[in-house]
Amino acid sequence: MRRRLINSTLAVVLVVISVFGVSLVIVETRTISSSAQESVESEALRLISVVEGRLLGDERVNPDVLSEQIDPKRFALIESAGREPIVVGERPEGSVLRALETGDGGAKVTVEESR
């Protein structure tokens, strides 16, 4: 009788731990993924503001200047009308996090990072 009670209690505890553990893993995975996506979006927004500011000030926009503005693990593609596209970093392969921002002057910035 006592052994059966202990085994039942242990089984209930294991089920509860596994249910809450799986739920916690799912929530944490989503949180980490959304945080990484927000970071990529933030970087794209910051980069488009730098590009637009430089274009408005008739300053040069080149990969050397922009590479200082972006995380080295990320890839950026800057496109603006009448100019050659600027590529910073190496394009990640496979599953990526991507953010696209378009500025008021028509410039487009795409930032990618490997998932």
Coordinates of C-alpha atoms in Angstrom, one line a residue:
M1 CA 0.0 0.0 0.0
R2 CA 2.7 2.4 1.0
R3 CA 4.8 1.5 -2.1
R4 CA 1.9 2.1 -4.4
L5 CA 1.3 5.5 -2.8
I6 CA 4.9 6.4 -3.3
N7 CA 5.0 5.2 -6.9
S8 CA 1.7 7.1 -7.7
T9 CA 3.1 10.3 -6.1
L10 CA 6.4 9.9 -8.0
A11 CA 4.5 9.4 -11.3
V12 CA 2.3 12.5 -10.7
V13 CA 5.4 14.6 -9.9
L14 CA 7.2 13.4 -13.1
V15 CA 4.2 14.1 -15.3
V16 CA 3.8 17.6 -13.8
I17 CA 7.5 18.4 -14.3
S18 CA 7.5 17.1 -17.8
V19 CA 4.4 19.1 -18.7
F20 CA 5.7 22.3 -17.2
G21 CA 9.2 21.7 -18.6
V22 CA 8.0 21.2 -22.2
S23 CA 5.9 24.4 -21.9
L24 CA 8.9 26.3 -20.5
V25 CA 11.1 25.2 -23.4
I26 CA 8.5 26.2 -26.0
V27 CA 8.0 29.7 -24.3
E28 CA 11.8 30.3 -24.1
T29 CA 12.4 29.2 -27.7
R30 CA 9.8 31.7 -28.9
T31 CA 11.2 34.4 -26.7
I32 CA 14.7 33.9 -27.9
S33 CA 13.5 33.8 -31.6
S34 CA 11.4 37.0 -31.3
S35 CA 14.2 38.8 -29.5
A36 CA 16.7 38.0 -32.3
Q37 CA 14.1 39.1 -34.9
E38 CA 13.7 42.4 -33.0
S39 CA 17.4 42.9 -33.0
V40 CA 17.7 42.4 -36.7
E41 CA 14.8 44.8 -37.3
S42 CA 16.4 47.4 -35.0
E43 CA 19.7 47.1 -36.9
A44 CA 17.9 47.6 -40.2
L45 CA 16.2 50.6 -38.9
R46 CA 19.4 52.1 -37.6
L47 CA 21.2 51.3 -40.9
I48 CA 18.5 52.9 -43.0
S49 CA 18.7 56.1 -40.9
V50 CA 22.5 56.2 -41.4
V51 CA 22.2 55.6 -45.2
E52 CA 19.4 58.2 -45.6
G53 CA 21.4 60.8 -43.5
R54 CA 24.5 60.3 -45.6
L55 CA 22.5 60.5 -48.9
L56 CA 20.8 63.7 -47.8
G57 CA 24.1 65.2 -46.8
D58 CA 25.7 64.2 -50.2
E59 CA 28.2 62.1 -48.3
R60 CA 29.7 58.9 -49.7
V61 CA 27.9 55.6 -48.8
N62 CA 30.3 52.7 -49.2
P63 CA 30.8 49.3 -47.6
D64 CA 33.7 50.5 -45.5
V65 CA 31.6 53.1 -43.7
L66 CA 28.6 50.8 -43.3
S67 CA 30.6 47.8 -42.1
E68 CA 31.3 49.8 -38.9
Q69 CA 27.6 50.2 -38.4
I70 CA 26.6 46.6 -38.6
D71 CA 27.3 43.5 -36.5
P72 CA 30.0 41.4 -38.2
K73 CA 27.8 38.3 -38.0
R74 CA 25.1 40.0 -40.1
F75 CA 24.7 40.6 -43.8
A76 CA 23.3 43.9 -45.3
L77 CA 22.2 44.9 -48.7
I78 CA 21.7 48.6 -49.4
E79 CA 19.8 49.6 -52.5
S80 CA 19.1 53.1 -53.7
A81 CA 17.9 54.5 -57.0
G82 CA 20.6 55.3 -59.5
R83 CA 23.4 53.7 -57.4
E84 CA 25.1 50.3 -57.4
P85 CA 23.8 48.0 -54.6
I86 CA 26.1 47.9 -51.6
V87 CA 26.8 44.6 -49.9
V88 CA 28.2 44.3 -46.4
G89 CA 29.2 41.0 -44.9
E90 CA 28.5 37.5 -46.3
R91 CA 25.0 36.4 -47.0
P92 CA 24.0 33.6 -44.6
E93 CA 22.8 30.3 -46.0
G94 CA 19.8 28.2 -44.9
S95 CA 17.2 29.6 -42.5
V96 CA 17.7 33.3 -41.8
L97 CA 16.2 36.1 -39.8
R98 CA 15.5 39.0 -42.2
A99 CA 14.4 42.6 -41.9
L100 CA 13.6 45.0 -44.7
E101 CA 13.4 48.8 -44.2
T102 CA 12.6 51.5 -46.8
G103 CA 13.6 55.1 -46.2
D104 CA 11.8 58.2 -47.1
G105 CA 14.3 58.9 -49.9
G106 CA 13.7 55.5 -51.5
A107 CA 16.7 53.6 -50.2
K108 CA 16.1 50.0 -49.1
V109 CA 18.1 48.1 -46.5
T110 CA 17.9 44.4 -46.0
V111 CA 19.6 42.9 -43.0
E112 CA 20.0 39.1 -42.6
E113 CA 21.4 36.9 -39.9
S114 CA 21.6 33.1 -39.7
R115 CA 18.9 31.7 -37.5

